[in-house]
Short mmCIF file of C-alpha atoms and ligand atoms in Angstrom, two decimals:
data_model
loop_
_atom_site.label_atom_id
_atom_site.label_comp_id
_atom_site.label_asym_id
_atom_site.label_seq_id
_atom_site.Cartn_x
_atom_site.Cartn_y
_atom_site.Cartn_z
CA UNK A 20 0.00 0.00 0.00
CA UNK A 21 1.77 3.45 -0.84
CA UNK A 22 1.78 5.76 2.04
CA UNK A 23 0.85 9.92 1.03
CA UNK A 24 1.61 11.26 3.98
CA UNK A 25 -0.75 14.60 4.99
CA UNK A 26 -3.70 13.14 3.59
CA UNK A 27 -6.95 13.93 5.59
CA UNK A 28 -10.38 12.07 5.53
CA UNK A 29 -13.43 14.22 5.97
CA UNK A 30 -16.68 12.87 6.33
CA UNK A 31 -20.18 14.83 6.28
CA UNK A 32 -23.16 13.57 7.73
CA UNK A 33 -26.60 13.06 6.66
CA UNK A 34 -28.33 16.55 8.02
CA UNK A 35 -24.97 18.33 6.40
CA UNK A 36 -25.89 17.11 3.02
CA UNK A 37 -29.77 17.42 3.66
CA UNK A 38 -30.55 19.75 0.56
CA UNK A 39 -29.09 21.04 -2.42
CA UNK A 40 -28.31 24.30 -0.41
CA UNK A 41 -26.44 22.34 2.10
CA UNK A 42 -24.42 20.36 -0.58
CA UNK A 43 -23.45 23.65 -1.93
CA UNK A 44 -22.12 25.16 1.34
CA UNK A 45 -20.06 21.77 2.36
CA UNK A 46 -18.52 21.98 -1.38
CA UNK A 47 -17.66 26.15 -0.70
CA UNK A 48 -16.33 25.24 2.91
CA UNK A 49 -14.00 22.58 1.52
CA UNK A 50 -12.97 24.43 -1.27
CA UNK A 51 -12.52 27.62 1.71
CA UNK A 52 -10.12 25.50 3.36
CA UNK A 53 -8.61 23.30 0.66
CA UNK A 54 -5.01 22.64 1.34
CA UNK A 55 -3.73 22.06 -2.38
CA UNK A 56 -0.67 20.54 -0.46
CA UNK A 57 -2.73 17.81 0.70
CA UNK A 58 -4.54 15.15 -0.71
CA UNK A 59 -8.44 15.37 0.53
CA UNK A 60 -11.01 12.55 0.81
CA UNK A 61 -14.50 13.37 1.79
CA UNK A 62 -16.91 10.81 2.82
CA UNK A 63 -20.64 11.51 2.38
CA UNK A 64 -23.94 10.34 4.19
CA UNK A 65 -27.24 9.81 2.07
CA UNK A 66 -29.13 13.25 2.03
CA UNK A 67 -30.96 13.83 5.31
CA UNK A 68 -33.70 10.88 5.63
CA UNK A 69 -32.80 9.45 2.18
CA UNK A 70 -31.71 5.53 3.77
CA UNK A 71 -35.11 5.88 6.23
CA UNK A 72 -37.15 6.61 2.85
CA UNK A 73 -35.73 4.27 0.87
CA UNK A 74 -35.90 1.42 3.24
CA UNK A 75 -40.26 2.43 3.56
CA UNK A 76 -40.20 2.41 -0.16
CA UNK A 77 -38.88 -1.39 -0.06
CA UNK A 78 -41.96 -2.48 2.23
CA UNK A 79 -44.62 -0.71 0.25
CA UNK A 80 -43.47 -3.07 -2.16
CA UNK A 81 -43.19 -6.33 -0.56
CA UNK A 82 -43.37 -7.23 3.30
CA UNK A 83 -40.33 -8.94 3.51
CA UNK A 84 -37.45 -7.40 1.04
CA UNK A 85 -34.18 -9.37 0.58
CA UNK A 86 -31.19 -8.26 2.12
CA UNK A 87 -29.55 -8.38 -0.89
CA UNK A 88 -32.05 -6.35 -2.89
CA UNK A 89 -31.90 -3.85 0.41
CA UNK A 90 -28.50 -3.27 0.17
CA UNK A 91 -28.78 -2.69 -3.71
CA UNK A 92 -31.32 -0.08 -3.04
CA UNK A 93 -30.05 1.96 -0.01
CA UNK A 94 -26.40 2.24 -1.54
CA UNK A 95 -28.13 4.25 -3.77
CA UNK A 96 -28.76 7.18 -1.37
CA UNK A 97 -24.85 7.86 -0.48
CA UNK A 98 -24.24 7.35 -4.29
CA UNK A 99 -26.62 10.47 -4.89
CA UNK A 100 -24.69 12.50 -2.20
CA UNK A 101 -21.55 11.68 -3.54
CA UNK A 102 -21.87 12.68 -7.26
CA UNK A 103 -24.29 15.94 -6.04
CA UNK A 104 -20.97 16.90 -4.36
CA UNK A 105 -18.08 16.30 -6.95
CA UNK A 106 -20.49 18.79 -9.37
CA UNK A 107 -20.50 21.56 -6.54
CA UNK A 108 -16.99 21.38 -5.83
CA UNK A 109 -16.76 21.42 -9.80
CA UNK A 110 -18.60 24.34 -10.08
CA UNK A 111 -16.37 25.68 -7.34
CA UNK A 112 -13.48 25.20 -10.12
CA UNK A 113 -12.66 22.69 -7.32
CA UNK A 114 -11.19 19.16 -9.13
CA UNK A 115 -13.24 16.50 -7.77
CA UNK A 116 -14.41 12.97 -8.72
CA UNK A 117 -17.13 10.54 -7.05
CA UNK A 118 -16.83 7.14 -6.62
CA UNK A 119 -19.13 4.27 -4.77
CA UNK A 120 -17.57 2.32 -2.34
CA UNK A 121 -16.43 -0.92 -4.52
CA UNK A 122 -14.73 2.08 -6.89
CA UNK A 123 -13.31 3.62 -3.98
CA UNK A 124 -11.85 -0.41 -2.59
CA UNK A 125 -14.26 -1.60 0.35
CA UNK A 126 -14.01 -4.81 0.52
CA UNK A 127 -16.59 -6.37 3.06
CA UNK A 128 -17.94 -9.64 4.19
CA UNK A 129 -21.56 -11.27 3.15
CA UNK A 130 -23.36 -10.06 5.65
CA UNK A 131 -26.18 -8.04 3.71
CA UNK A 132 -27.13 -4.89 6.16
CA UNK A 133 -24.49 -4.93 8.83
CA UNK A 134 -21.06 -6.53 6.33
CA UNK A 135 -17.80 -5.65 8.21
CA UNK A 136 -14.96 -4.05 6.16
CA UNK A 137 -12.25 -6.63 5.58
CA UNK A 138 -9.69 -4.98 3.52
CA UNK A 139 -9.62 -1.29 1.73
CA UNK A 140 -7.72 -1.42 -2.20
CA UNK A 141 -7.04 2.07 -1.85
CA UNK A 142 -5.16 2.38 -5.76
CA UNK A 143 -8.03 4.11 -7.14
CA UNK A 144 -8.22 6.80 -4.71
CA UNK A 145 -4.23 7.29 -4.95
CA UNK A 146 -4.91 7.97 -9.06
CA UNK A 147 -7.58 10.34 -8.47
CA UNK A 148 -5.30 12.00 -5.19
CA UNK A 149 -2.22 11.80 -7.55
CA UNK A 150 -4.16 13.48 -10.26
CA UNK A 151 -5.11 16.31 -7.79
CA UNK A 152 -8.87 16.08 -7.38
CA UNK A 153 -10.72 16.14 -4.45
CA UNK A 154 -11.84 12.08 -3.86
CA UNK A 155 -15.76 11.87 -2.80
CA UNK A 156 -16.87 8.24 -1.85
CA UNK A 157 -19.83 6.57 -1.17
CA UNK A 158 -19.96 5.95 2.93
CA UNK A 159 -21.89 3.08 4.01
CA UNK A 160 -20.94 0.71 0.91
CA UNK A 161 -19.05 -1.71 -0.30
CA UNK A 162 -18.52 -5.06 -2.15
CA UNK A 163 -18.41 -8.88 -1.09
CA UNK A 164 -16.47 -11.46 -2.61
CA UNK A 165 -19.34 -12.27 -4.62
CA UNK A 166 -19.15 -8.65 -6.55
CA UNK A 167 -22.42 -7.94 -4.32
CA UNK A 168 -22.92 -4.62 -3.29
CA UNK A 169 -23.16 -4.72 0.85
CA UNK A 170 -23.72 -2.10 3.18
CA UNK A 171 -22.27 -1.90 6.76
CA UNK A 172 -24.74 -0.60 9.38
CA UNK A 173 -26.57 2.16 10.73
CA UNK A 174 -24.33 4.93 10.90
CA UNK A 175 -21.68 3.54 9.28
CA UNK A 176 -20.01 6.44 6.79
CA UNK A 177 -17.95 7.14 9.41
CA UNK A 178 -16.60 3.59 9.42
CA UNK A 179 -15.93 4.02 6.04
CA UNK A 180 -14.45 7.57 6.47
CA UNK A 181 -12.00 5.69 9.58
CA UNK A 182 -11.30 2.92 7.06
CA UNK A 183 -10.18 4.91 4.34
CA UNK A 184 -7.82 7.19 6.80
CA UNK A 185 -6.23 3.62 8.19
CA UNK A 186 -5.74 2.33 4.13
CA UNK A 187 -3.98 5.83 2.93
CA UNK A 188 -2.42 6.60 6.06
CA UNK A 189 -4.21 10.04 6.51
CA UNK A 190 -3.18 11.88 9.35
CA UNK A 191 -6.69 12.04 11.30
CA UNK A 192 -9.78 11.86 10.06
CA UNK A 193 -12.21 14.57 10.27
CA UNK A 194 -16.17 13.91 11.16
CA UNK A 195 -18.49 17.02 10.56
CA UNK A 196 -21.75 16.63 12.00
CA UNK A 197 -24.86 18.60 13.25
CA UNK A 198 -23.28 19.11 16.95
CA UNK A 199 -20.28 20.90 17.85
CA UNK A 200 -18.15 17.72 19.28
CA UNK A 201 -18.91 15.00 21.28
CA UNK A 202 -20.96 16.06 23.99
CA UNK A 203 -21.10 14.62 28.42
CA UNK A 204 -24.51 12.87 26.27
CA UNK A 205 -26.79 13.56 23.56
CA UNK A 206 -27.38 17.42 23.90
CA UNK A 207 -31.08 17.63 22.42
CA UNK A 208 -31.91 15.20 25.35
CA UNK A 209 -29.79 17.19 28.41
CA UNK A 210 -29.75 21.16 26.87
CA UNK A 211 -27.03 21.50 29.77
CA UNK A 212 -24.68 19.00 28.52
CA UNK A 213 -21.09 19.41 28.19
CA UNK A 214 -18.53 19.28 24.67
CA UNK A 215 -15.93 17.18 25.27
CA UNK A 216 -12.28 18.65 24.57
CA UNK A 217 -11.19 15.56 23.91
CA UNK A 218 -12.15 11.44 24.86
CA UNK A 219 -10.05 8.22 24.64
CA UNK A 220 -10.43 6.03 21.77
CA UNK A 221 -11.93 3.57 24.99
CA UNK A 222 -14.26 5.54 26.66
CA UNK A 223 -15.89 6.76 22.93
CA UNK A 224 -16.05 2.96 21.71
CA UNK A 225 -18.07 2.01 24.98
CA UNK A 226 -20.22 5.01 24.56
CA UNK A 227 -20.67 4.63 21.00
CA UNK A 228 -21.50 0.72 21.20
CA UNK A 229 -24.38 2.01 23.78
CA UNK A 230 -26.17 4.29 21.99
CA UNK A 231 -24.34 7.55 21.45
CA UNK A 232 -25.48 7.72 18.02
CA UNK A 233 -22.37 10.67 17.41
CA UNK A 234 -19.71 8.18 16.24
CA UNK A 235 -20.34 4.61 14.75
CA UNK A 236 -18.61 2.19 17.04
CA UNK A 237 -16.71 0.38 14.28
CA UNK A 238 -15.26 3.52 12.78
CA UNK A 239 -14.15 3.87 16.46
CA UNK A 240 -12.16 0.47 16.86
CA UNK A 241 -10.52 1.16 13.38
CA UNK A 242 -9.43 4.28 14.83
CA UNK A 243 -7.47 2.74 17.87
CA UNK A 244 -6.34 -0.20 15.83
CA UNK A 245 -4.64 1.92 13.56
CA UNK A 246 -3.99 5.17 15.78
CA UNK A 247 -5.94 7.68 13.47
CA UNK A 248 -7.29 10.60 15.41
CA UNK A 249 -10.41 11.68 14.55
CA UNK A 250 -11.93 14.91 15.39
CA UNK A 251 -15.64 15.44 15.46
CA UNK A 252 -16.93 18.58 15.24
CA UNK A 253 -19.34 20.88 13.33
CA UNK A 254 -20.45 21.04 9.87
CA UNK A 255 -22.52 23.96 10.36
CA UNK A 256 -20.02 26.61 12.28
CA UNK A 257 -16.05 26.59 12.30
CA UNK A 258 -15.52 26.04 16.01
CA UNK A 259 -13.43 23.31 17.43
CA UNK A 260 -14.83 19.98 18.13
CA UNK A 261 -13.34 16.94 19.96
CA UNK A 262 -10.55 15.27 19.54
CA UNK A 263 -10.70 11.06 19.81
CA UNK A 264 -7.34 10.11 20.42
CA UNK A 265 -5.29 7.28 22.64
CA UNK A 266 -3.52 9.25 25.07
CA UNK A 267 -4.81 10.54 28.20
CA UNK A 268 -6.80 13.03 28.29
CA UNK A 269 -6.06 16.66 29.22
CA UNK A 270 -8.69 18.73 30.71
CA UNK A 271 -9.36 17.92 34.72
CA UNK A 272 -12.19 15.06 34.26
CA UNK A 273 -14.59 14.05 36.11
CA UNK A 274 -14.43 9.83 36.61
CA UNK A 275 -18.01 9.53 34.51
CA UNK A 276 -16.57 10.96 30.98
CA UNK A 277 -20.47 11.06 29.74
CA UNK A 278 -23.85 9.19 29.45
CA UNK A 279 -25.29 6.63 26.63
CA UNK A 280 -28.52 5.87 26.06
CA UNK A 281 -30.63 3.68 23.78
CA UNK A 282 -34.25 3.36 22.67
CA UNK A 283 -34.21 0.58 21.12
CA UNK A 284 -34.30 -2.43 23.57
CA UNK A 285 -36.33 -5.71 23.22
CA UNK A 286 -36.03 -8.29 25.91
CA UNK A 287 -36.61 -12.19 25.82
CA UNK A 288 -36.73 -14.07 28.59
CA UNK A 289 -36.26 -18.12 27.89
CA UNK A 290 -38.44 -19.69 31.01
CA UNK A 291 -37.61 -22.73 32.89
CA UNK A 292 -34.66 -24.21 30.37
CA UNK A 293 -33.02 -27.35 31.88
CA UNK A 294 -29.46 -26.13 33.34
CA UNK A 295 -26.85 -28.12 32.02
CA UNK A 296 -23.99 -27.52 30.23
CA UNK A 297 -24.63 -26.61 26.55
CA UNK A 298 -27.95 -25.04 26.62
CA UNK A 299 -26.41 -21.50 26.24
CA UNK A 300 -24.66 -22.70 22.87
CA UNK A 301 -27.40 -24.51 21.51
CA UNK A 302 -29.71 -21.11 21.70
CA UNK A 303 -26.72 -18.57 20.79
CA UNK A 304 -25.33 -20.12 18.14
CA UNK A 305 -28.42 -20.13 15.88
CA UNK A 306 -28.81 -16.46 16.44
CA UNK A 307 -25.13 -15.86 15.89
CA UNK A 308 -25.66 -18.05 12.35
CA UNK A 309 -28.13 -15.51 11.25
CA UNK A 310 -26.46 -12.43 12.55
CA UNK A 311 -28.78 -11.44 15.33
CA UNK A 312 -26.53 -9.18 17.38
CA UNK A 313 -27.52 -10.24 20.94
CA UNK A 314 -26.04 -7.63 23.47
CA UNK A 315 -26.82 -8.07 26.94
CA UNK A 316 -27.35 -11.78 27.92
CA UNK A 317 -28.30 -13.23 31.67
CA UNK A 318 -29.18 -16.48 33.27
CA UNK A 319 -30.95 -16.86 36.39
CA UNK A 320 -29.38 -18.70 39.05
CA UNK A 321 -30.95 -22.62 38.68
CA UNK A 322 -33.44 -23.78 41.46
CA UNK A 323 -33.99 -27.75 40.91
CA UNK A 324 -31.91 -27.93 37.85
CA UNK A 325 -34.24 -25.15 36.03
CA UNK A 326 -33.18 -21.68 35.36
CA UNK A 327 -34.18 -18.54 33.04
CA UNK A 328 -32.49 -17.80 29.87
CA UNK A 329 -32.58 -13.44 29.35
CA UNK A 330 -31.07 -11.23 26.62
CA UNK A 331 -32.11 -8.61 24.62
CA UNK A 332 -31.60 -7.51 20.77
CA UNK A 333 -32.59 -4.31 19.47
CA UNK A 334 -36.69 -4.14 18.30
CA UNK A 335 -36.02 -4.67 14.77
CA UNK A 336 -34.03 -7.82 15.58
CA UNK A 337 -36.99 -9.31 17.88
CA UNK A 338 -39.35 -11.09 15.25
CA UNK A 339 -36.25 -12.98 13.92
CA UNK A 340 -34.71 -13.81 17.34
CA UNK A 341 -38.45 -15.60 18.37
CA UNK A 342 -38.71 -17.46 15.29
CA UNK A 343 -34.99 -18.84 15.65
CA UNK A 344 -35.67 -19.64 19.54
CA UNK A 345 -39.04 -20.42 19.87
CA UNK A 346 -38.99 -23.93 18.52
CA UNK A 347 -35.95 -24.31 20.37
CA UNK A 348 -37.39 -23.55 23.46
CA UNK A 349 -40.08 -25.93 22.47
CA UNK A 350 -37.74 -28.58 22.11
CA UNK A 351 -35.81 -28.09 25.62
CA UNK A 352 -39.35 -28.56 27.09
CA UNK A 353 -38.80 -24.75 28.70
CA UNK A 354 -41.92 -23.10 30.31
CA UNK A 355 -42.16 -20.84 27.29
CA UNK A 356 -40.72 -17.13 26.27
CA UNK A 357 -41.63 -14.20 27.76
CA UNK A 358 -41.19 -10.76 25.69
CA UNK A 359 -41.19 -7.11 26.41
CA UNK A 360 -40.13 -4.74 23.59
CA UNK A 361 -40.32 -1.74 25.34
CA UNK A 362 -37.10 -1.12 26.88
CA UNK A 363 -34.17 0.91 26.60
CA UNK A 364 -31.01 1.34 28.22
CA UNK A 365 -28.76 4.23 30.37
CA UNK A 366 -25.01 3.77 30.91
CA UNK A 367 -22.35 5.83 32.73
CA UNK A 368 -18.86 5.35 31.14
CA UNK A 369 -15.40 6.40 31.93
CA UNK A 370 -12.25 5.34 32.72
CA UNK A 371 -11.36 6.72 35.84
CA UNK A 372 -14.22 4.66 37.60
CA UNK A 373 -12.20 1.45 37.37
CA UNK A 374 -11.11 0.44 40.67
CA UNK A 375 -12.87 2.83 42.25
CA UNK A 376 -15.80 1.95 44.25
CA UNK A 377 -18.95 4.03 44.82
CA UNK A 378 -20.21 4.64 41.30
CA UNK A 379 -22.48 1.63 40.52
CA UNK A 380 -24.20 2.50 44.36
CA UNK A 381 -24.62 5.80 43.12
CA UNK A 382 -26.06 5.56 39.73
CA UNK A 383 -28.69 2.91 41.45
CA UNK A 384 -29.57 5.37 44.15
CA UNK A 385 -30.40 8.34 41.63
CA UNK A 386 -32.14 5.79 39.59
CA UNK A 387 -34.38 4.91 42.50
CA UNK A 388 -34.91 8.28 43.62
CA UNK A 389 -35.76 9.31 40.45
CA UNK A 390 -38.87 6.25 40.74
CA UNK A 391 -36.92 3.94 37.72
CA UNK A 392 -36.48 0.71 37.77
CA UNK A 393 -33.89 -1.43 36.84
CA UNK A 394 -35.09 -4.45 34.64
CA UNK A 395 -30.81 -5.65 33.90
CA UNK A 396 -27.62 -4.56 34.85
CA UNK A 397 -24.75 -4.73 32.74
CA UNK A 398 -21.26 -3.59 33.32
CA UNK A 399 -17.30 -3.92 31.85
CA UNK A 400 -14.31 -1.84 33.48
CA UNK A 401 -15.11 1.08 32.59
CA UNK A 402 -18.74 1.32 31.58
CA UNK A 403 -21.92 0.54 34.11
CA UNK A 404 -25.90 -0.12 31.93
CA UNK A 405 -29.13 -0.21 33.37
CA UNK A 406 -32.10 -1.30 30.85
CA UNK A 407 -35.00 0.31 32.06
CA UNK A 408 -38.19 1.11 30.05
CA UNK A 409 -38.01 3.03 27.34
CA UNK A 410 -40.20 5.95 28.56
CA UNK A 411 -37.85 6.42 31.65
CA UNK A 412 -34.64 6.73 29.63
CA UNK A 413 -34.72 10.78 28.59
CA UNK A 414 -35.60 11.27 32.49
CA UNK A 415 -32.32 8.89 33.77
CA UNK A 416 -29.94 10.94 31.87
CA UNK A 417 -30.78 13.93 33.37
CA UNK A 418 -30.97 12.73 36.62
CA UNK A 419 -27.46 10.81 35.95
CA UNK A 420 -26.36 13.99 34.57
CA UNK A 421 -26.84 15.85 37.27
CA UNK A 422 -25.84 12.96 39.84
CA UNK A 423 -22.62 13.12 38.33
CA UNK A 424 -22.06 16.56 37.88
CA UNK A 425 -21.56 16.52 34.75
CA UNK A 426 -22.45 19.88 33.23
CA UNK A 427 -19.11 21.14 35.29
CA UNK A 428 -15.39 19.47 33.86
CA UNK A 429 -14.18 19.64 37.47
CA UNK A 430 -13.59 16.91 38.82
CA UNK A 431 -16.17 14.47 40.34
CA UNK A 432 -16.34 16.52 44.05
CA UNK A 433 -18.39 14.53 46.44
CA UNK A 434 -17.24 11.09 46.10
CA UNK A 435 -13.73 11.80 45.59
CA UNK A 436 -13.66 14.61 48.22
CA UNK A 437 -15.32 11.84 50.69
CA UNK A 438 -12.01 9.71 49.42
CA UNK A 439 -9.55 12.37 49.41
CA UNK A 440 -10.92 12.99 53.04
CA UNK A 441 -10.64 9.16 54.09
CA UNK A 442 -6.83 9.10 52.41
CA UNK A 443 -5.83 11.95 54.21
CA UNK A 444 -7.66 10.53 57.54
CA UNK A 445 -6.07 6.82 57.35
CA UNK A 446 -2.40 8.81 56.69
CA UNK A 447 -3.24 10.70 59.26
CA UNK A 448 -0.81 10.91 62.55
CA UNK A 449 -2.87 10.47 65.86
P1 LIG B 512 -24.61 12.29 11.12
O1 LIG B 512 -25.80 12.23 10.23
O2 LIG B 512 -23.78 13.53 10.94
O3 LIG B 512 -23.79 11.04 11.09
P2 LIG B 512 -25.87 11.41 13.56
O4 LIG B 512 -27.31 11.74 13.68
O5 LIG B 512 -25.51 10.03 13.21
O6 LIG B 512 -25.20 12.46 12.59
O7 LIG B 512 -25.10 11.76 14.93
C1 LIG B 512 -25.21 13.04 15.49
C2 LIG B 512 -26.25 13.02 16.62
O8 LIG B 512 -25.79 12.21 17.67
C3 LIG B 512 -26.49 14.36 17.26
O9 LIG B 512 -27.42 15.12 16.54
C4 LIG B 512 -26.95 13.99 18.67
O10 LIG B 512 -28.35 14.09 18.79
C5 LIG B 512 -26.56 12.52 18.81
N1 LIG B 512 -25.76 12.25 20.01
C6 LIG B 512 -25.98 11.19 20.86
N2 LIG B 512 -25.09 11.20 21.86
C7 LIG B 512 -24.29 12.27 21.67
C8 LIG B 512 -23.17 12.80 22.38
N3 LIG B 512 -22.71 12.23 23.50
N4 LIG B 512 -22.56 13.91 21.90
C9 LIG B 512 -23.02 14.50 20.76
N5 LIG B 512 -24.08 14.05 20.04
C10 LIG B 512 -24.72 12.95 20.48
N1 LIG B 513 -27.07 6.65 5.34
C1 LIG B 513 -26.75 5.60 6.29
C2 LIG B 513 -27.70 5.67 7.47
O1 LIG B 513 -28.63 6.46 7.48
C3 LIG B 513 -25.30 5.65 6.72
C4 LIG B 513 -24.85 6.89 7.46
O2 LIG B 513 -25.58 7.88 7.51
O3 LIG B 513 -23.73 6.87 7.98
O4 LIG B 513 -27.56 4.90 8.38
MG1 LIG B 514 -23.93 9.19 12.10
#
């Protein structure tokens, strides 16, 4: 793979290419700040709701469209973006050229809706850098081994932005969005939330891969893997964003870095399977065959040999989860599933609370006082997630937003004053 050194990756969001008008002002700020120096890719979203559209269109057509066919027809939103762009910049006297995603050298797995990249053939995008033109490509696309077009989740132009910035070596890669940065959590939920200076490569993956819709989790993981920063920051106004990066971070932080959340929670609850080794494989694996992304998964201590199988999938997933377990359920001779599809999930992340005790106790607490209740708990090092019902979730960020004080960038005062004060106690002479 030739290395350019300088390069940069920008990507642009759905709302910043929403309309014609917005197409034109992305194309005059790039061509504002176009470093002729430097080679510059720019990833592009589909136009505002384009993928949500396009994916109605399929079911007034058919209740259940292939994922093959799907994929086919929602690449076709980012293609649109992507050519409406190289003819601004053009008209800009700006030398640009679109390509899709197989032009532009994602390579993916078969998965149909949710592929993974699995290599980037950059040589295309070198010719059209070497040339001197401004490279726009496709997000959210690429190609299987089977010269099928594939796209690669939710979200996922900046994967493909990340991706491209790892294959050519880029020296960060640039996200422009509809907020300023990454924010303590979503700011149209908590108006008094904070932007982020800057978050570890860590703490953004965790909050990403729980809900914070801001960055796509995979574009994340690239990112450490292959040490690209990337900055997030506006599309709309020139003011600087946050920087994702793998060092520590700089400004005094508070141990709770910020708050996910997710509406989009469906819960099944396998009754009464027989408790013996194997029963966990023989219900996962089918769901793993057909690429149902479980995420949070519990069993039920076993009274008399019989215990309760839980996880949850997101509500989408849920039909295709019951018809895969149900008639395995059947067959274990289990009391039967139980469903509710109208959960969500809350989860406090950051680094600083490994190790240190106090923060799970507290985020139950506010929880409680705030009258929510907590249907599953989840946690890792660095990351703690309640899944309560979906209609609670707006009011448990506040109320964890405020628990944790997270509108100041202080650090976290009353529980590590109450340590700092024990510390200084137990050193204490008598
Ligand atoms: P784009 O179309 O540019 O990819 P997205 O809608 O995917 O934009 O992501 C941006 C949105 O992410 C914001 O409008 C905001 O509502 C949401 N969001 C969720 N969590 C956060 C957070 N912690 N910081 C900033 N934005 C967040
Ligand atoms: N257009 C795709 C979506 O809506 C991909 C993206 O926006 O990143 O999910
Ligand atoms: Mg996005």
């Amino acid at each position: 793979m030739t290395s350019r050194g300088g390069t940069i990756v920008q990507k642009y969001g759905g709302t910043s290419v929403g309309s014609a008008e917005r197409i034109r002002r992305v194309a005059a700020r790039i061509a504002r700040n176009l470093d002729s120096r430097r080679g510059l890719v720019v990833v592009v979203s589909a136009m505002g709701d384009t993928t949500d559209d396009l994916i109605e269109l399929a079911y007034q057509v058919c209740d259940e469209p292939s994922d093959r066919e799907m994929d086919v027809l929602v690449s076709t939103g980012e293609i649109i973006s992507s050519s409406l762009l190289a003819m601004a910049l053009r008209h800009l006297d700006v030398p640009a050229i679109s390509l899709s995603g197989p032009q532009a050298g994602i390579r993916t797995d078969t998965r149909h809706s949710k592929a993974r990249i699995t290599a980037v053939e950059p040589e295309r995008v070198l010719r059209e850098l070497t040339r001197g033109d401004v490279v726009v490509v496709a997000g959210f696309q690429g190609v299987n081994p089977e010269m099928d077009i594939t796209t690669i989740g939710r979200g996922g132009s900046d994967t493909t932005a990340v991706a491209l910035a790892a294959a050519l070596r880029a020296e960060r890669c640039e996200i422009y969005t509809d907020v300023d940065g990454v924010y303590t959590t979503d700011p149209r939920i908590e108006p008094r939330a904070r932007k982020l200076t800057d978050i570890t490569y860590e703490e953004m993956l965790e909050m990403a891969s729980h809900g914070a819709r801001v960055m796509h989790p995979r574009a994340v993981e690239l990112g450490e893997v292959y040490g690209i920063p990337i900055l997030v920051a506006s599309s709309f106004r020139e003011v600087p964003g946050t920087l994702i990066h793998g060092g520590s971070t700089v400004e005094p932080v508070n141990k709770v870095r910020g708050i996910a959340h997710d509406f989009d929670i469906a819960k099944v609850t396998v009754r009464g399977v027989p408790d013996r080794p194997g029963i966990a494989a023989r219900i996962f694996e089918p769901l793993a065959e057909a690429a149902v992304t479980v995420d949070t998964i519990v069993q039920n201590a076993s009274v008399d040999g019989i215990a309760d199988l839980t996880f949850t999938v997101s509500r989408g997933e849920l039909p295709r989860a019951l018809r895969l377990v149900e008639p395995l359920a059947r067959e274990l001779g289990g009391a039967g599933i139980v469903t509710n599809d109208r959960l969500g999930k809350v989860s406090i992340v950051g680094t600083g609370m490994q190790n240190t005790p106090g923060y799970a106790s507290r985020m139950f607490r506010t929880l409680y006082d705030a009258g929510i209740n907590i249907e599953l708990i989840t946690t890792s090092e660095i990351r703690i997630t309640c899944i309560i019902a979906e209609d609670r979730v707006k009011d448990a960020v506040r109320a964890l937003h405020e628990a944790f004080h997270l509108e100041t960038s202080g650090p976290d005062s009353e529980l590590e004053a109450a340590q700092t004060r024990r510390a200084r106690a137990e050193r204490a002479p008598d």
